[in-house]
Amino acid sequence: MSHSPVSDLVLRDPAVAEARHAIDQDPTRPAKGYAAAMDRIRIRGGHRLDGTIPIGGAKNAALTLMPAALLTDQPLTLTNVPRLADIDSMIALLSQLGVGVNANLDVAAPDRRLTLHARAVACATAPYDIVRKMRASVLVLGPLLARHGHARVSQPGGCAIGTRPVDLHLKAMEALGATITLEGGYIEARAPSGGLKGADIVFPTVTVGGTENALMAAVLADGETLIENAAREPEITDLATCLNAMGARIEGLGTNTLRVRGVPRLHAATHAIVADRIETGTYAVAAAITRGRLHLQGTRRGLFEAVIDHLQEAGVAIASTETGVLVDARDHELRGVDVMTKPYPGFPTDMQAQWMALMSTASGAAMITESIFENRFMHVPELARMGADINIHGGSAIVRGRRRLSGAQVMATDLRASVCLVLAGLAAEGETIVNRVYHLDRGYETVEARLAACGAEINRLRG
Ligand code: UD1
């Protein structure tokens, strides 16, 4: 790969060389090359945030709503679509499958509109090159099987937060009558000649993606499907609401039992994506960690009650407003509060790393237990480089808080780890450089601009 003389100079920096080596080893690196992959974020910490941050549509809702477009030959229009690298990856995948895409995701666009029109399924393969970058690609499996009767999806490999199998997705498809074979790194799924048949699906573990795939496959199946121990995340309720608007018959929204009465076809619909509860929680922590105040606009507290409860217990004031949620930690002494991650409505695993950054600056100790994913403490050694006092014991981490972290060169390994390092940098004394921010770009839109507008000293150093 060629690079400019300027980047030659940069590459002599051992920290940059280390980052480049890590990027080489990372299957989720962007295809655009090193320029984007080498972007870094520089933060000079210690500024109290004060201002308003707009919260966008939920990435994880968009990533399941978009494949739902495969279920009908009529257009599905989504609004409040966030502008993120993962959305681009899903657009690329759907385009390869033959879906017509009409996007107006400009920052200035009033409703961030994306119209997906799957007149016919041109190809039923989700290739390795897209799946390796984004595991959510597996969410085309259910819709393709239901509509097209066949799907070929690259098996998602291991990732930075554990092995993350898809066995429960496959068992759900089999329960609906599909035949599954694994060959050459691909999942090959075929519906019986008469199409999928309604069935009882009992998930032994709560799985968000598994529930989404099962739901999307069941809506066009013949007869009734009961999905038990279903995940209850707001993104699933959003998917079910959209599917019902497309003509599906799903009951039990928001509960752990979904009843689906199959229909022969779905039709066009327009759906506004629910606010991103993880983005909301992340900026709530940004306010707390800088002992500042942020108005989070376009969201609501009902989406992240567990995070709010923990923030309040730590000493942060939270209030609903007409347009969002106000988070105020000015002049508050924050206390350590234990957390255990759980499926919704419990404390989200996607907020665990951010919580750890916050607890590193609270007074007293906090025990943080990760019960959803193995190996989701990759941010711990990086936080330790910033002076955090954290000890890991199996699936738990003990954080002993201190008032000040110190800026350092750190490296992100996944999306939430990367934002946790940005949060730590906001609170740290001196300069923090976060490497490999392409992880951040997968899930946080214009994060530097939003934080800078509220008083943070933060900017992006282009690779
Ligand atoms: C989704 C979210 C992710 C979030 C996670 C848990 C998207 C695009 N991603 O991921 O941000 O962190 O929910 O809230 O929405 N499992 C199996 N077999 C399976 C499927 C899952 O053993 O077939 C296990 C996983 O390894 C994990 C647990 O179940 O330990 C929960 O995973 P799951 O809820 O499926 O996560 P994702 O849908 O991949």
Short mmCIF file of C-alpha atoms and ligand atoms in Angstrom, two decimals:
data_model
loop_
_atom_site.label_atom_id
_atom_site.label_comp_id
_atom_site.label_asym_id
_atom_site.label_seq_id
_atom_site.Cartn_x
_atom_site.Cartn_y
_atom_site.Cartn_z
CA MET A 1 0.00 0.00 0.00
CA SER A 2 1.42 3.42 -0.92
CA HIS A 3 1.52 6.35 1.43
CA SER A 4 2.65 9.94 1.26
CA PRO A 5 6.02 11.28 2.53
CA VAL A 6 4.11 12.96 5.35
CA SER A 7 2.77 9.66 6.57
CA ASP A 8 6.32 8.25 6.26
CA LEU A 9 7.39 10.79 8.85
CA VAL A 10 4.42 9.98 11.05
CA LEU A 11 5.19 6.27 10.80
CA ARG A 12 8.57 6.77 12.49
CA ASP A 13 6.69 7.55 15.67
CA PRO A 14 6.70 4.21 17.60
CA ALA A 15 3.14 4.79 18.88
CA VAL A 16 1.93 5.24 15.30
CA ALA A 17 3.84 2.18 14.13
CA GLU A 18 2.23 0.21 16.96
CA ALA A 19 -1.21 1.50 15.92
CA ARG A 20 -0.56 0.55 12.31
CA HIS A 21 0.50 -2.95 13.31
CA ALA A 22 -2.67 -3.35 15.40
CA ILE A 23 -4.77 -2.15 12.46
CA ASP A 24 -3.14 -4.81 10.28
CA GLN A 25 -4.30 -7.47 12.75
CA ASP A 26 -7.85 -6.10 13.01
CA PRO A 27 -10.45 -7.76 10.76
CA THR A 28 -12.84 -4.84 11.29
CA ARG A 29 -10.47 -2.21 9.88
CA PRO A 30 -12.03 0.01 7.22
CA ALA A 31 -11.45 -0.93 3.60
CA LYS A 32 -10.56 2.70 2.74
CA GLY A 33 -6.95 2.06 3.75
CA TYR A 34 -4.66 3.48 6.35
CA ALA A 35 -5.58 7.12 5.88
CA ALA A 36 -8.98 6.66 7.56
CA ALA A 37 -7.72 3.90 9.83
CA MET A 38 -4.93 6.08 11.17
CA ASP A 39 -7.16 8.99 12.21
CA ARG A 40 -6.63 9.86 15.85
CA ILE A 41 -8.48 12.02 18.32
CA ARG A 42 -6.61 14.51 20.46
CA ILE A 43 -8.21 15.73 23.66
CA ARG A 44 -6.97 18.21 26.19
CA GLY A 45 -8.96 17.25 29.26
CA GLY A 46 -10.28 19.08 32.26
CA HIS A 47 -13.01 21.18 30.66
CA ARG A 48 -16.47 21.03 32.20
CA LEU A 49 -19.05 20.32 29.47
CA ASP A 50 -22.07 22.59 29.28
CA GLY A 51 -24.53 22.70 26.38
CA THR A 52 -26.90 20.71 24.22
CA ILE A 53 -26.20 17.52 22.31
CA PRO A 54 -28.63 16.17 19.71
CA ILE A 55 -29.18 12.41 19.97
CA GLY A 56 -29.66 10.53 16.71
CA GLY A 57 -31.56 7.42 15.70
CA ALA A 58 -30.31 4.17 17.20
CA LYS A 59 -27.56 2.48 15.21
CA ASN A 60 -28.62 -0.97 16.42
CA ALA A 61 -32.25 -0.32 15.47
CA ALA A 62 -31.23 0.90 12.00
CA LEU A 63 -29.09 -2.20 11.49
CA THR A 64 -32.09 -4.48 11.90
CA LEU A 65 -34.69 -2.19 10.29
CA MET A 66 -32.64 -1.91 7.09
CA PRO A 67 -32.57 -5.69 6.36
CA ALA A 68 -36.33 -5.75 7.08
CA ALA A 69 -36.67 -3.99 3.70
CA LEU A 70 -35.79 -7.35 2.10
CA LEU A 71 -39.15 -8.70 3.30
CA THR A 72 -41.23 -6.79 0.75
CA ASP A 73 -41.13 -5.79 -2.91
CA GLN A 74 -42.38 -2.35 -1.90
CA PRO A 75 -40.26 0.51 -0.55
CA LEU A 76 -39.44 0.88 3.15
CA THR A 77 -38.58 4.43 4.18
CA LEU A 78 -36.68 5.01 7.40
CA THR A 79 -36.24 8.45 8.94
CA ASN A 80 -33.97 9.64 11.77
CA VAL A 81 -31.22 7.46 10.25
CA PRO A 82 -27.82 8.07 11.86
CA ARG A 83 -24.86 8.79 9.60
CA LEU A 84 -22.34 6.13 10.61
CA ALA A 85 -19.82 3.76 9.05
CA ASP A 86 -21.95 0.74 10.03
CA ILE A 87 -24.93 2.21 8.17
CA ASP A 88 -22.72 2.59 5.08
CA SER A 89 -21.67 -1.06 5.43
CA MET A 90 -25.31 -2.19 5.64
CA ILE A 91 -26.18 -0.03 2.61
CA ALA A 92 -23.31 -1.67 0.70
CA LEU A 93 -24.51 -5.13 1.68
CA LEU A 94 -28.15 -4.47 0.76
CA SER A 95 -27.10 -2.95 -2.57
CA GLN A 96 -25.18 -6.14 -3.36
CA LEU A 97 -28.35 -8.12 -2.65
CA GLY A 98 -30.20 -6.01 -5.23
CA VAL A 99 -31.93 -3.50 -2.97
CA GLY A 100 -32.45 -0.04 -4.48
CA VAL A 101 -31.14 2.62 -2.12
CA ASN A 102 -32.12 6.26 -2.00
CA ALA A 103 -30.43 8.08 0.85
CA ASN A 104 -30.54 11.64 2.07
CA LEU A 105 -28.47 11.49 5.23
CA ASP A 106 -26.92 14.95 4.96
CA VAL A 107 -26.37 16.65 8.27
CA ALA A 108 -28.67 19.41 7.03
CA ALA A 109 -31.41 17.04 5.84
CA PRO A 110 -34.51 17.58 7.97
CA ASP A 111 -35.38 13.96 8.62
CA ARG A 112 -32.35 11.87 7.51
CA ARG A 113 -34.32 9.70 5.13
CA LEU A 114 -33.33 6.35 3.68
CA THR A 115 -35.57 4.51 1.24
CA LEU A 116 -34.82 0.86 0.56
CA HIS A 117 -36.62 -0.89 -2.26
CA ALA A 118 -36.12 -4.65 -2.69
CA ARG A 119 -38.13 -5.16 -5.89
CA ALA A 120 -36.48 -8.55 -6.26
CA VAL A 121 -33.62 -10.30 -4.48
CA ALA A 122 -30.76 -10.33 -7.00
CA CYS A 123 -28.26 -12.23 -4.89
CA ALA A 124 -28.58 -14.03 -1.55
CA THR A 125 -24.95 -13.90 -0.38
CA ALA A 126 -23.55 -11.75 2.43
CA PRO A 127 -19.83 -11.95 1.61
CA TYR A 128 -16.95 -12.31 4.08
CA ASP A 129 -15.58 -8.89 3.29
CA ILE A 130 -18.66 -7.13 4.64
CA VAL A 131 -19.47 -9.56 7.47
CA ARG A 132 -15.91 -9.34 8.87
CA LYS A 133 -16.36 -5.59 9.27
CA MET A 134 -19.83 -5.74 10.72
CA ARG A 135 -21.37 -8.73 12.50
CA ALA A 136 -24.86 -7.24 12.16
CA SER A 137 -24.66 -8.39 8.49
CA VAL A 138 -26.00 -11.70 9.80
CA LEU A 139 -29.37 -9.93 10.16
CA VAL A 140 -30.03 -10.44 6.44
CA LEU A 141 -30.34 -14.19 7.13
CA GLY A 142 -33.93 -14.22 8.41
CA PRO A 143 -35.38 -11.82 5.81
CA LEU A 144 -33.61 -13.52 2.89
CA LEU A 145 -34.82 -16.95 3.98
CA ALA A 146 -38.38 -15.72 4.47
CA ARG A 147 -38.69 -13.82 1.20
CA HIS A 148 -36.24 -15.59 -1.12
CA GLY A 149 -36.11 -19.09 0.43
CA HIS A 150 -32.31 -19.13 0.42
CA ALA A 151 -29.48 -17.26 2.13
CA ARG A 152 -25.72 -17.60 2.14
CA VAL A 153 -24.02 -15.62 4.88
CA SER A 154 -20.35 -15.63 5.77
CA GLN A 155 -19.84 -16.97 9.29
CA PRO A 156 -18.91 -14.09 11.55
CA GLY A 157 -15.55 -14.86 13.12
CA GLY A 158 -14.31 -13.98 16.59
CA CYS A 159 -14.21 -10.32 17.47
CA ALA A 160 -12.62 -8.06 20.03
CA ILE A 161 -15.31 -8.79 22.62
CA GLY A 162 -15.37 -12.57 22.47
CA THR A 163 -16.32 -15.42 20.19
CA ARG A 164 -19.97 -14.32 19.71
CA PRO A 165 -21.49 -17.38 18.02
CA VAL A 166 -24.66 -17.32 15.90
CA ASP A 167 -25.82 -20.83 16.81
CA LEU A 168 -29.09 -19.55 18.32
CA HIS A 169 -29.94 -17.65 15.12
CA LEU A 170 -29.46 -20.88 13.18
CA LYS A 171 -31.51 -22.98 15.63
CA ALA A 172 -34.37 -20.49 15.28
CA MET A 173 -34.23 -20.76 11.47
CA GLU A 174 -34.21 -24.57 11.77
CA ALA A 175 -37.23 -24.44 14.09
CA LEU A 176 -39.04 -22.58 11.28
CA GLY A 177 -38.17 -25.43 8.92
CA ALA A 178 -34.96 -24.21 7.30
CA THR A 179 -32.10 -26.54 6.48
CA ILE A 180 -28.72 -25.17 7.52
CA THR A 181 -25.31 -26.31 6.36
CA LEU A 182 -21.92 -24.79 7.10
CA GLU A 183 -19.49 -24.89 4.22
CA GLY A 184 -16.32 -23.03 3.34
CA GLY A 185 -16.89 -20.45 6.07
CA TYR A 186 -20.44 -19.79 4.92
CA ILE A 187 -23.83 -20.47 6.48
CA GLU A 188 -26.05 -21.92 3.77
CA ALA A 189 -29.73 -21.78 4.70
CA ARG A 190 -32.67 -23.08 2.68
CA ALA A 191 -36.39 -22.87 3.38
CA PRO A 192 -38.58 -25.91 2.53
CA SER A 193 -40.33 -25.75 -0.85
CA GLY A 194 -43.57 -24.50 0.74
CA GLY A 195 -41.73 -21.75 2.64
CA LEU A 196 -41.02 -21.34 6.36
CA LYS A 197 -43.55 -22.72 8.85
CA GLY A 198 -44.59 -21.08 12.13
CA ALA A 199 -43.12 -22.77 15.22
CA ASP A 200 -42.33 -22.35 18.92
CA ILE A 201 -38.87 -20.87 19.39
CA VAL A 202 -37.50 -20.88 22.92
CA PHE A 203 -34.20 -19.06 23.28
CA PRO A 204 -32.06 -20.59 26.06
CA THR A 205 -30.13 -17.29 26.29
CA VAL A 206 -31.47 -13.83 25.60
CA THR A 207 -30.09 -12.82 22.22
CA VAL A 208 -30.85 -9.52 20.53
CA GLY A 209 -29.75 -10.50 17.02
CA GLY A 210 -31.26 -13.99 17.36
CA THR A 211 -34.64 -12.50 18.33
CA GLU A 212 -34.46 -10.04 15.41
CA ASN A 213 -33.66 -12.76 12.87
CA ALA A 214 -36.40 -15.01 14.26
CA LEU A 215 -38.94 -12.19 14.15
CA MET A 216 -38.10 -11.19 10.58
CA ALA A 217 -38.24 -14.82 9.40
CA ALA A 218 -41.51 -15.53 11.22
CA VAL A 219 -43.54 -12.63 9.84
CA LEU A 220 -43.83 -14.29 6.41
CA ALA A 221 -43.96 -17.88 7.70
CA ASP A 222 -47.07 -19.95 7.32
CA GLY A 223 -48.98 -20.05 10.62
CA GLU A 224 -48.18 -18.86 14.12
CA THR A 225 -44.78 -18.47 15.77
CA LEU A 226 -44.19 -18.00 19.47
CA ILE A 227 -40.79 -16.56 20.39
CA GLU A 228 -40.09 -17.18 24.07
CA ASN A 229 -37.34 -15.65 26.19
CA ALA A 230 -37.16 -13.02 23.46
CA ALA A 231 -34.87 -10.03 23.95
CA ARG A 232 -36.82 -6.90 24.97
CA GLU A 233 -34.39 -4.18 23.89
CA PRO A 234 -36.12 -1.01 22.58
CA GLU A 235 -34.51 -1.74 19.19
CA ILE A 236 -36.55 -4.97 18.99
CA THR A 237 -39.75 -3.15 19.86
CA ASP A 238 -38.84 -0.63 17.16
CA LEU A 239 -38.36 -3.45 14.64
CA ALA A 240 -41.68 -5.07 15.60
CA THR A 241 -43.46 -1.70 15.34
CA CYS A 242 -42.05 -1.16 11.87
CA LEU A 243 -42.90 -4.71 10.76
CA ASN A 244 -46.49 -4.22 11.98
CA ALA A 245 -46.64 -0.97 9.99
CA MET A 246 -45.57 -3.07 6.97
CA GLY A 247 -48.53 -5.41 7.56
CA ALA A 248 -47.05 -7.98 9.95
CA ARG A 249 -49.08 -9.28 12.89
CA ILE A 250 -46.85 -9.28 15.95
CA GLU A 251 -48.15 -9.11 19.52
CA GLY A 252 -46.35 -8.87 22.86
CA LEU A 253 -44.15 -5.90 21.90
CA GLY A 254 -41.82 -4.97 24.76
CA THR A 255 -42.30 -8.33 26.51
CA ASN A 256 -40.22 -11.50 26.42
CA THR A 257 -42.88 -13.44 24.50
CA LEU A 258 -43.59 -12.41 20.95
CA ARG A 259 -46.52 -13.95 19.11
CA VAL A 260 -46.34 -13.69 15.32
CA ARG A 261 -49.15 -14.63 13.00
CA GLY A 262 -47.63 -15.11 9.56
CA VAL A 263 -48.92 -13.12 6.60
CA PRO A 264 -48.31 -13.87 2.88
CA ARG A 265 -46.74 -10.49 2.11
CA LEU A 266 -45.71 -7.16 3.58
CA HIS A 267 -46.09 -3.73 2.05
CA ALA A 268 -44.57 -0.24 1.98
CA ALA A 269 -44.17 1.77 5.19
CA THR A 270 -42.40 4.79 6.63
CA HIS A 271 -40.85 4.47 10.08
CA ALA A 272 -38.93 6.90 12.32
CA ILE A 273 -36.05 5.16 14.10
CA VAL A 274 -36.08 5.23 17.92
CA ALA A 275 -33.46 7.43 19.66
CA ASP A 276 -30.12 5.82 20.42
CA ARG A 277 -30.14 4.90 24.12
CA ILE A 278 -26.44 4.03 24.12
CA GLU A 279 -25.48 7.34 22.52
CA THR A 280 -27.73 9.01 25.12
CA GLY A 281 -26.08 7.12 27.99
CA THR A 282 -22.62 7.85 26.64
CA TYR A 283 -23.20 11.62 26.55
CA ALA A 284 -24.84 11.43 30.00
CA VAL A 285 -21.56 9.96 31.22
CA ALA A 286 -19.68 12.73 29.36
CA ALA A 287 -21.59 15.28 31.42
CA ALA A 288 -20.94 13.32 34.62
CA ILE A 289 -17.25 12.64 34.05
CA THR A 290 -16.51 16.33 33.43
CA ARG A 291 -18.82 17.31 36.36
CA GLY A 292 -20.72 19.37 33.81
CA ARG A 293 -24.24 19.68 32.46
CA LEU A 294 -25.67 18.49 29.15
CA HIS A 295 -29.10 18.66 27.64
CA LEU A 296 -29.56 15.54 25.54
CA GLN A 297 -32.10 16.42 22.90
CA GLY A 298 -34.33 14.05 20.94
CA THR A 299 -34.23 11.22 23.47
CA ARG A 300 -36.25 10.12 26.51
CA ARG A 301 -35.46 8.64 29.89
CA GLY A 302 -37.70 5.57 29.37
CA LEU A 303 -35.05 4.24 26.98
CA PHE A 304 -32.22 4.12 29.52
CA GLU A 305 -33.72 3.88 33.01
CA ALA A 306 -31.07 1.44 34.29
CA VAL A 307 -28.28 3.87 33.37
CA ILE A 308 -30.22 6.78 34.90
CA ASP A 309 -30.74 4.84 38.16
CA HIS A 310 -27.01 4.16 38.43
CA LEU A 311 -26.09 7.76 37.55
CA GLN A 312 -28.47 9.07 40.21
CA GLU A 313 -27.06 6.66 42.77
CA ALA A 314 -23.59 7.96 41.90
CA GLY A 315 -24.79 11.52 42.63
CA VAL A 316 -25.77 12.88 39.19
CA ALA A 317 -29.02 14.85 38.83
CA ILE A 318 -31.25 13.81 35.90
CA ALA A 319 -34.46 15.48 34.79
CA SER A 320 -36.77 15.03 31.81
CA THR A 321 -37.41 18.09 29.67
CA GLU A 322 -39.92 18.70 26.91
CA THR A 323 -37.41 17.73 24.25
CA GLY A 324 -35.07 15.36 26.04
CA VAL A 325 -33.13 14.73 29.23
CA LEU A 326 -30.99 17.09 31.32
CA VAL A 327 -27.94 15.62 33.03
CA ASP A 328 -26.30 17.77 35.69
CA ALA A 329 -23.19 16.83 37.64
CA ARG A 330 -21.89 20.34 38.36
CA ASP A 331 -20.19 20.56 41.72
CA HIS A 332 -21.24 17.03 42.58
CA GLU A 333 -18.95 14.61 44.35
CA LEU A 334 -19.54 11.31 42.57
CA ARG A 335 -19.60 7.99 44.46
CA GLY A 336 -18.57 4.55 43.22
CA VAL A 337 -21.58 2.43 42.22
CA ASP A 338 -21.47 -1.28 41.33
CA VAL A 339 -22.89 -2.43 38.03
CA MET A 340 -23.70 -5.78 36.49
CA THR A 341 -24.55 -5.89 32.80
CA LYS A 342 -27.82 -7.63 31.92
CA PRO A 343 -30.19 -7.87 28.97
CA TYR A 344 -32.69 -4.98 28.74
CA PRO A 345 -34.14 -3.57 30.96
CA GLY A 346 -30.91 -4.23 32.90
CA PHE A 347 -27.72 -2.20 32.63
CA PRO A 348 -26.51 -2.48 28.99
CA THR A 349 -23.21 -4.15 28.20
CA ASP A 350 -22.75 -1.40 25.60
CA MET A 351 -22.45 1.10 28.51
CA GLN A 352 -20.02 -0.97 30.60
CA ALA A 353 -16.81 0.60 29.30
CA GLN A 354 -18.16 4.15 29.66
CA TRP A 355 -19.27 3.35 33.22
CA MET A 356 -15.79 2.12 34.02
CA ALA A 357 -14.28 5.40 32.82
CA LEU A 358 -16.71 7.30 35.04
CA MET A 359 -16.06 5.11 38.07
CA SER A 360 -12.32 5.69 37.61
CA THR A 361 -13.00 9.31 38.58
CA ALA A 362 -15.54 8.70 41.40
CA SER A 363 -14.72 8.50 45.07
CA GLY A 364 -14.68 4.99 46.50
CA ALA A 365 -14.69 1.64 44.77
CA ALA A 366 -17.07 0.12 42.23
CA MET A 367 -17.38 -3.47 41.08
CA ILE A 368 -18.27 -3.82 37.42
CA THR A 369 -19.42 -7.28 36.33
CA GLU A 370 -19.78 -8.16 32.67
CA SER A 371 -22.31 -10.97 32.30
CA ILE A 372 -23.13 -10.77 28.57
CA PHE A 373 -19.82 -11.01 26.75
CA GLU A 374 -16.55 -12.69 27.63
CA ASN A 375 -13.43 -10.67 27.04
CA ARG A 376 -15.10 -7.25 27.16
CA PHE A 377 -12.48 -5.63 29.37
CA MET A 378 -10.05 -4.73 26.59
CA HIS A 379 -10.28 -1.07 27.62
CA VAL A 380 -8.91 -1.82 31.11
CA PRO A 381 -5.18 -1.74 30.25
CA GLU A 382 -5.75 1.46 28.25
CA LEU A 383 -7.57 3.15 31.14
CA ALA A 384 -4.73 1.97 33.39
CA ARG A 385 -2.29 3.87 31.14
CA MET A 386 -4.28 6.96 32.05
CA GLY A 387 -3.80 6.27 35.75
CA ALA A 388 -7.01 4.35 36.48
CA ASP A 389 -6.78 1.80 39.28
CA ILE A 390 -8.59 -1.30 38.03
CA ASN A 391 -8.17 -4.98 38.89
CA ILE A 392 -9.89 -7.73 36.95
CA HIS A 393 -11.11 -10.89 38.68
CA GLY A 394 -12.76 -13.17 36.11
CA GLY A 395 -15.84 -11.43 34.78
CA SER A 396 -15.61 -8.58 37.29
CA ALA A 397 -13.44 -5.51 37.57
CA ILE A 398 -12.83 -3.57 40.75
CA VAL A 399 -12.34 0.11 40.06
CA ARG A 400 -10.88 2.29 42.76
CA GLY A 401 -11.74 5.83 41.82
CA ARG A 402 -9.47 8.83 41.95
CA ARG A 403 -10.20 12.45 41.24
CA ARG A 404 -7.93 12.85 38.23
CA LEU A 405 -6.78 10.66 35.39
CA SER A 406 -3.79 11.72 33.31
CA GLY A 407 -3.65 12.05 29.53
CA ALA A 408 -1.83 9.35 27.53
CA GLN A 409 -1.59 7.68 24.11
CA VAL A 410 -4.25 4.97 24.07
CA MET A 411 -5.66 2.57 21.55
CA ALA A 412 -9.24 1.50 21.02
CA THR A 413 -10.19 -2.11 20.32
CA ASP A 414 -13.92 -1.82 19.77
CA LEU A 415 -16.66 0.77 19.49
CA ARG A 416 -17.58 1.20 23.16
CA ALA A 417 -13.98 0.84 24.35
CA SER A 418 -13.04 3.62 22.01
CA VAL A 419 -15.66 6.05 23.32
CA CYS A 420 -14.74 5.17 26.91
CA LEU A 421 -11.21 6.36 26.18
CA VAL A 422 -12.57 9.61 24.75
CA LEU A 423 -14.62 10.08 27.94
CA ALA A 424 -11.58 9.37 30.11
CA GLY A 425 -9.62 11.87 28.01
CA LEU A 426 -12.24 14.57 28.66
CA ALA A 427 -11.68 14.14 32.40
CA ALA A 428 -7.91 13.65 32.32
CA GLU A 429 -5.24 16.19 33.02
CA GLY A 430 -3.16 16.98 29.93
CA GLU A 431 -3.32 15.51 26.45
CA THR A 432 -4.86 12.20 25.43
CA ILE A 433 -4.49 10.74 21.96
CA VAL A 434 -6.95 7.99 21.05
CA ASN A 435 -5.71 5.81 18.21
CA ARG A 436 -7.79 3.68 15.84
CA VAL A 437 -10.86 5.86 16.05
CA TYR A 438 -12.46 4.13 13.09
CA HIS A 439 -14.18 2.06 15.76
CA LEU A 440 -15.72 5.27 17.06
CA ASP A 441 -16.97 6.22 13.60
CA ARG A 442 -18.97 2.98 13.48
CA GLY A 443 -21.29 4.21 16.22
CA TYR A 444 -20.89 7.89 17.08
CA GLU A 445 -21.68 10.63 14.62
CA THR A 446 -19.47 13.75 14.65
CA VAL A 447 -18.47 13.05 18.24
CA GLU A 448 -15.66 15.63 18.29
CA ALA A 449 -17.88 18.40 16.93
CA ARG A 450 -20.66 17.64 19.40
CA LEU A 451 -18.32 17.61 22.38
CA ALA A 452 -16.39 20.67 21.18
CA ALA A 453 -19.66 22.62 20.87
CA CYS A 454 -20.17 22.01 24.59
CA GLY A 455 -16.73 23.20 25.65
CA ALA A 456 -14.44 20.20 25.17
CA GLU A 457 -10.98 20.75 23.68
CA ILE A 458 -11.02 17.95 21.16
CA ASN A 459 -10.05 17.53 17.54
CA ARG A 460 -9.33 14.88 14.98
CA LEU A 461 -5.85 14.35 13.62
CA ARG A 462 -6.19 13.03 10.10
CA GLY A 463 -4.22 9.88 9.30
C1 UD1 B 1 -26.47 -6.84 20.04
C2 UD1 B 1 -25.96 -5.44 19.80
C3 UD1 B 1 -24.71 -5.18 20.63
C4 UD1 B 1 -24.98 -5.46 22.09
C5 UD1 B 1 -25.59 -6.85 22.27
C6 UD1 B 1 -26.02 -7.13 23.70
C7 UD1 B 1 -26.62 -5.00 17.53
C8 UD1 B 1 -26.21 -4.77 16.11
N1 UD1 B 1 -25.66 -5.30 18.38
O1 UD1 B 1 -25.47 -7.74 19.61
O2 UD1 B 1 -24.34 -3.80 20.45
O3 UD1 B 1 -23.76 -5.42 22.80
O4 UD1 B 1 -26.75 -6.99 21.43
O5 UD1 B 1 -26.89 -6.15 24.14
O6 UD1 B 1 -27.78 -4.84 17.86
N2 UD1 B 1 -25.14 -15.69 21.79
C9 UD1 B 1 -24.97 -17.02 21.57
N3 UD1 B 1 -25.44 -17.57 20.41
C10 UD1 B 1 -26.09 -16.81 19.49
C11 UD1 B 1 -26.28 -15.44 19.71
C12 UD1 B 1 -25.80 -14.90 20.88
O7 UD1 B 1 -24.37 -17.73 22.39
O8 UD1 B 1 -26.49 -17.36 18.46
C13 UD1 B 1 -24.62 -15.07 23.03
C14 UD1 B 1 -23.54 -14.03 22.74
O9 UD1 B 1 -22.27 -14.62 22.59
C15 UD1 B 1 -23.64 -13.17 23.97
C16 UD1 B 1 -25.14 -13.19 24.28
O10 UD1 B 1 -25.66 -14.33 23.62
O11 UD1 B 1 -22.93 -13.75 25.04
C17 UD1 B 1 -25.90 -11.97 23.84
O12 UD1 B 1 -25.58 -11.67 22.49
P1 UD1 B 1 -26.63 -10.96 21.52
O13 UD1 B 1 -27.72 -10.37 22.33
O14 UD1 B 1 -27.02 -11.94 20.46
O15 UD1 B 1 -25.76 -9.82 20.88
P2 UD1 B 1 -25.80 -9.27 19.40
O16 UD1 B 1 -27.17 -9.40 18.83
O17 UD1 B 1 -24.67 -9.85 18.63
#
